Tab-separated table of C-alpha atoms in Angstrom:
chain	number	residue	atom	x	y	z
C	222	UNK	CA	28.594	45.607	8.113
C	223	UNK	CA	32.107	44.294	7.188
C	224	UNK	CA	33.015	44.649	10.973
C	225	UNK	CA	29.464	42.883	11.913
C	226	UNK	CA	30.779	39.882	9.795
C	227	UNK	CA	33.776	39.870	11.125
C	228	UNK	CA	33.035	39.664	15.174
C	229	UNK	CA	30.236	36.963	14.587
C	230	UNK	CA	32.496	34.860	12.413
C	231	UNK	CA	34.179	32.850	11.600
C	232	UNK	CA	32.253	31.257	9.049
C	233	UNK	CA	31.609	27.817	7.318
C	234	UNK	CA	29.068	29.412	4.925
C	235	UNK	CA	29.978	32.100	2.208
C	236	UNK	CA	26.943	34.190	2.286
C	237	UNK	CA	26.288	37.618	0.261
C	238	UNK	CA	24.656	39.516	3.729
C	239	UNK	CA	25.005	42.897	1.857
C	240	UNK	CA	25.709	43.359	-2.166
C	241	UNK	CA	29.538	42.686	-2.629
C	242	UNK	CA	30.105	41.460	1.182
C	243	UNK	CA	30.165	37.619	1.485
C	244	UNK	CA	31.343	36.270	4.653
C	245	UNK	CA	34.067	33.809	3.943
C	246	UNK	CA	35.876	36.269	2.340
C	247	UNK	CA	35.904	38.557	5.409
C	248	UNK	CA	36.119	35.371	7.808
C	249	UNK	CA	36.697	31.955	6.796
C	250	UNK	CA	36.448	29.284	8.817
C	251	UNK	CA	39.863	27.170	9.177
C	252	UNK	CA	39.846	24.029	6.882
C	253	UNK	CA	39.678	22.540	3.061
C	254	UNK	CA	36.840	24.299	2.031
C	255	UNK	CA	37.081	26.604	-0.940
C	256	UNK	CA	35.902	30.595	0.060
C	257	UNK	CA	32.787	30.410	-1.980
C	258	UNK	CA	31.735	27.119	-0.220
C	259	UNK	CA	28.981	25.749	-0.735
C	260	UNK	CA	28.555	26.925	-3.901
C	261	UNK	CA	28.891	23.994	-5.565
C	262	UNK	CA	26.759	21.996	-3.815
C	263	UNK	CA	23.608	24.736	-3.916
C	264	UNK	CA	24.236	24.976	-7.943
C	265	UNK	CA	24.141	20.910	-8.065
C	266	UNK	CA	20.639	21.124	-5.524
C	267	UNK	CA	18.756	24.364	-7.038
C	268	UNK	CA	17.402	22.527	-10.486
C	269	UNK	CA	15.909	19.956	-8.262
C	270	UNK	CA	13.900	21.966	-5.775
C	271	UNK	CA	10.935	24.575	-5.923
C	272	UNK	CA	12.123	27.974	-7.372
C	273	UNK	CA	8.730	29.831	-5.994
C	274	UNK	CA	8.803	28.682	-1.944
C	275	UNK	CA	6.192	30.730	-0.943
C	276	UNK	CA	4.087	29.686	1.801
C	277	UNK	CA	6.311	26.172	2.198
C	278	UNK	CA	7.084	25.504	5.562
C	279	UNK	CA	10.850	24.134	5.887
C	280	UNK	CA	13.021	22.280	8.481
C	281	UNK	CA	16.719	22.884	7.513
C	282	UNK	CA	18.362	20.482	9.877
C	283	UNK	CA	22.152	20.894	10.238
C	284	UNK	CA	22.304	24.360	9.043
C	285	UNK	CA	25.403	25.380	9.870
C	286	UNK	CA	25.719	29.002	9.373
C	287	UNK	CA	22.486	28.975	7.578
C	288	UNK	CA	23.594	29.343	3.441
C	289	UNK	CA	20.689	27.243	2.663
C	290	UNK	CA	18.086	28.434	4.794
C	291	UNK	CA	18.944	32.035	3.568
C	292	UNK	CA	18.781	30.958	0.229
C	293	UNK	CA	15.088	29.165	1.016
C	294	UNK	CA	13.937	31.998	2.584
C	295	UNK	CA	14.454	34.287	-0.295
C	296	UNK	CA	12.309	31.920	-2.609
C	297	UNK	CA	9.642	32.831	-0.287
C	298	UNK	CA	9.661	29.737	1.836
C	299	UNK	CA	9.095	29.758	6.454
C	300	UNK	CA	12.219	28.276	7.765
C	301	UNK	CA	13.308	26.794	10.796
C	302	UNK	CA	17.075	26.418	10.924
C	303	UNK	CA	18.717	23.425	13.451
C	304	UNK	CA	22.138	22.936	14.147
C	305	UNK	CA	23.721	21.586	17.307
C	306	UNK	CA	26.446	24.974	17.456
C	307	UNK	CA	24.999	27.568	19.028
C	308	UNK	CA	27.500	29.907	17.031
C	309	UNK	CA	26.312	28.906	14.325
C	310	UNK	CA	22.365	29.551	15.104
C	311	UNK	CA	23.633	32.810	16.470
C	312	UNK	CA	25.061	33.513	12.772
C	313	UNK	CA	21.644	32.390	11.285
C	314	UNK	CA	20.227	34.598	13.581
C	315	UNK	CA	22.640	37.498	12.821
C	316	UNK	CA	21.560	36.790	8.512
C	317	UNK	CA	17.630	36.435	10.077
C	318	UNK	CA	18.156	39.626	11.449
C	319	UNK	CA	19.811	41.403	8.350
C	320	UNK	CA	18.548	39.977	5.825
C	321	UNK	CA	15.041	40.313	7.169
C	322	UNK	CA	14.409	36.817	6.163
C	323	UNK	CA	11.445	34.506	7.202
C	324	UNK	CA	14.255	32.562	9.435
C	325	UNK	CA	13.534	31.014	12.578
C	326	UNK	CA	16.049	29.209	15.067
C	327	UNK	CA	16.929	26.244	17.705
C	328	UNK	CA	19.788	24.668	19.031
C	329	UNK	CA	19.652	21.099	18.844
C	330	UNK	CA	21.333	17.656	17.557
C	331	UNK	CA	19.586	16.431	14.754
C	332	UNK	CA	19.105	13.128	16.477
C	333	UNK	CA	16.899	13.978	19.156
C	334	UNK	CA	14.966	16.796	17.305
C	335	UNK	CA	11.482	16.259	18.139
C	336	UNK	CA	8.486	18.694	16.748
C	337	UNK	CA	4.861	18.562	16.115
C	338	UNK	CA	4.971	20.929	13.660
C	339	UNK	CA	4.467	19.982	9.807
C	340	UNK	CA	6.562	20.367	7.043
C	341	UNK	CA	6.446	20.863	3.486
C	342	UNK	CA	9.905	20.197	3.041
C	343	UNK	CA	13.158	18.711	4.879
C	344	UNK	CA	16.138	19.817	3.873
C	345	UNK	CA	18.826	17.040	5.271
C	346	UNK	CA	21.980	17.896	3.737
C	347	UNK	CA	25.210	17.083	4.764
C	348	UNK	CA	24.359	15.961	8.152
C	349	UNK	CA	24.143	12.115	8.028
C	350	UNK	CA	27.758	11.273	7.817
C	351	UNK	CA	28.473	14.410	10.341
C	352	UNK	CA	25.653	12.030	12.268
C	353	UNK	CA	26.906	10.048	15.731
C	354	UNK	CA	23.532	8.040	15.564
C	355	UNK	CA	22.594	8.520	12.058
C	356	UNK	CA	19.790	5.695	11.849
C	357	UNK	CA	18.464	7.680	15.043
C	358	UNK	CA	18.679	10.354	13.031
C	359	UNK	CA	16.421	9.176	10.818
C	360	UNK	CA	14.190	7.513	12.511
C	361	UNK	CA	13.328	11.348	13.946
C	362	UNK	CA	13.297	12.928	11.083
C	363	UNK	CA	11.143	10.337	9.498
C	364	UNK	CA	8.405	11.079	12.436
C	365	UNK	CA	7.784	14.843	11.533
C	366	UNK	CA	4.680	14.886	9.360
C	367	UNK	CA	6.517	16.620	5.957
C	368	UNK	CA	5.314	15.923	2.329
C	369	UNK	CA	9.400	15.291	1.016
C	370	UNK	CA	12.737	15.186	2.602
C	371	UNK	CA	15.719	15.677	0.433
C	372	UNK	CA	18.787	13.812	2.048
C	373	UNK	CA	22.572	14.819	0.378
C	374	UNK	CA	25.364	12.733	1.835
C	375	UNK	CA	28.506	10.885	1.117
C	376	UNK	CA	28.672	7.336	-0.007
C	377	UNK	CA	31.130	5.173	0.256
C	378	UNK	CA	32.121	2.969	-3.098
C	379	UNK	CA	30.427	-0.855	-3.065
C	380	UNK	CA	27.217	-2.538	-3.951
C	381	UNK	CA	27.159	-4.278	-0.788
C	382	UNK	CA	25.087	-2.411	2.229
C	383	UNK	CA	27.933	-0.696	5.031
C	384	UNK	CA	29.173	1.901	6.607
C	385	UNK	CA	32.209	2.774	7.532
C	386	UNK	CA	33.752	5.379	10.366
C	387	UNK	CA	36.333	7.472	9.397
C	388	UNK	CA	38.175	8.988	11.546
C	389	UNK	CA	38.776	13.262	11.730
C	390	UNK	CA	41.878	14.722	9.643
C	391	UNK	CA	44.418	15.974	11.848
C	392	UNK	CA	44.471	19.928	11.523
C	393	UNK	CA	41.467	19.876	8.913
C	394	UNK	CA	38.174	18.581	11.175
C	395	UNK	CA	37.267	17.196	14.761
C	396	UNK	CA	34.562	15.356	13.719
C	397	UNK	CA	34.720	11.660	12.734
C	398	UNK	CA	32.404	10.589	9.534
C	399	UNK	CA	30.456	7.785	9.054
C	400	UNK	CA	30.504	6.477	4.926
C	401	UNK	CA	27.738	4.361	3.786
C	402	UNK	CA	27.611	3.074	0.538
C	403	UNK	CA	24.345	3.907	-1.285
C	404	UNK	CA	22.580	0.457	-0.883
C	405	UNK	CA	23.269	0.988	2.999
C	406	UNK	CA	21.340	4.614	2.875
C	407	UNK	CA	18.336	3.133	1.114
C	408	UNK	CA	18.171	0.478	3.804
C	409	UNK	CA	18.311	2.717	6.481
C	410	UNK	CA	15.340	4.871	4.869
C	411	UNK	CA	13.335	1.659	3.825
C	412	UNK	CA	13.864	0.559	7.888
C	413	UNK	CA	12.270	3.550	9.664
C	414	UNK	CA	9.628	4.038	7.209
C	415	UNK	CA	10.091	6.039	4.172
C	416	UNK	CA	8.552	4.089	1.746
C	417	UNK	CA	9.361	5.992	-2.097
C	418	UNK	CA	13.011	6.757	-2.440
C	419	UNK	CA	13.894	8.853	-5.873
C	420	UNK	CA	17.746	9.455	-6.555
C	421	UNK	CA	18.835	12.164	-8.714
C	422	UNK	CA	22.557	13.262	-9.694
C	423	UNK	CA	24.196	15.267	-7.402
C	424	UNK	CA	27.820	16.254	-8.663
C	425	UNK	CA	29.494	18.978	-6.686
């Protein structure tokens, strides 16, 4: 299994495929992310969502190697994982396929994702600042008939409503991030139709 890991890798998400074998600590991906990542962030979502799943249909979109969806799927939920890297559906898949988890696939940018399938649940996390159109973005996402969409992101600091682009770290990232400041998100929701917005605390 170790080897498995290691020739599909390397990975973004520290996952537990097997007990005692997680894959960042076989193959991490290069940059400032600790090994167990994201651990933090999945202890400061889990009190807020569903711990029985069962029978809830759920869009992941941006799943990167797939920590979340893996983690949905156990509570019982049907998952359909999106990312734009097709290494990284292929490690979903690998997990899918191992795990024997309720996991299904599809290479795509989250912007132009288009379905008519229903959702219980959207799982955005971690995608809007990684976003090149991320109004577009929403404006998709906020066409797929789904009950609640839970939206993580960085803000930037300000009352006013902005967003800034920063650009990538040199030798950390590749990908340029957009910041907008929390009155700039709720904007952006309000303007392609999401109509109750609840905020909870979210301290990674």
């Amino acid at each position: 299994m170790k080897e498995s890991v290691k020739n599909i890798g390397p990975w973004f998400h520290n996952i537990e495929v097997e007990k005692g074998i997680f894959t960042r600590e076989i193959s991490p991906m290069k940059g400032p992310q600790p090994i167990s990542h994201p651990a933090s962030r999945w202890d400061a979502l889990m009190p807020h969502i569903p711990t029985n799943m069962l029978n809830l249909n759920v869009l992941d979109i941006g799943s990167a190697d797939g920590f979340f969806s893996v983690e949905f799927a156990k509570r019982g939920a049907a998952v359909l994982a999106v990312d734009s890297w097709r290494a990284m559906i292929d490690r979903v898949d690998f997990l899918s396929d191992t795990m024997q988890l309720d996991i299904s696939t599809q290479v795509m940018d989250g912007e132009y994702f288009k379905t008519d399938k229903s959702f219980d649940i959207i799982f955005n996390l971690g995608l809007l600042y990684h976003s090149r159109h991320p109004l577009l973005l929403l404006e998709n996402l906020s066409k797929i008939e789904c009950d609640v969409m839970y939206l993580e992101t960085t803000i930037a600091k300000g009352d006013e409503s902005y967003m800034y682009l920063k650009p990538p770290q040199k030798g950390v990232h590749h990908i340029p991030k957009w910041f907008p400041t929390k009155q700039c998100v709720k904007e952006m929701l309000h303007f392609v139709g999401y109509k109750k917005i609840e905020e909870f605390d979210y301290k990674t």
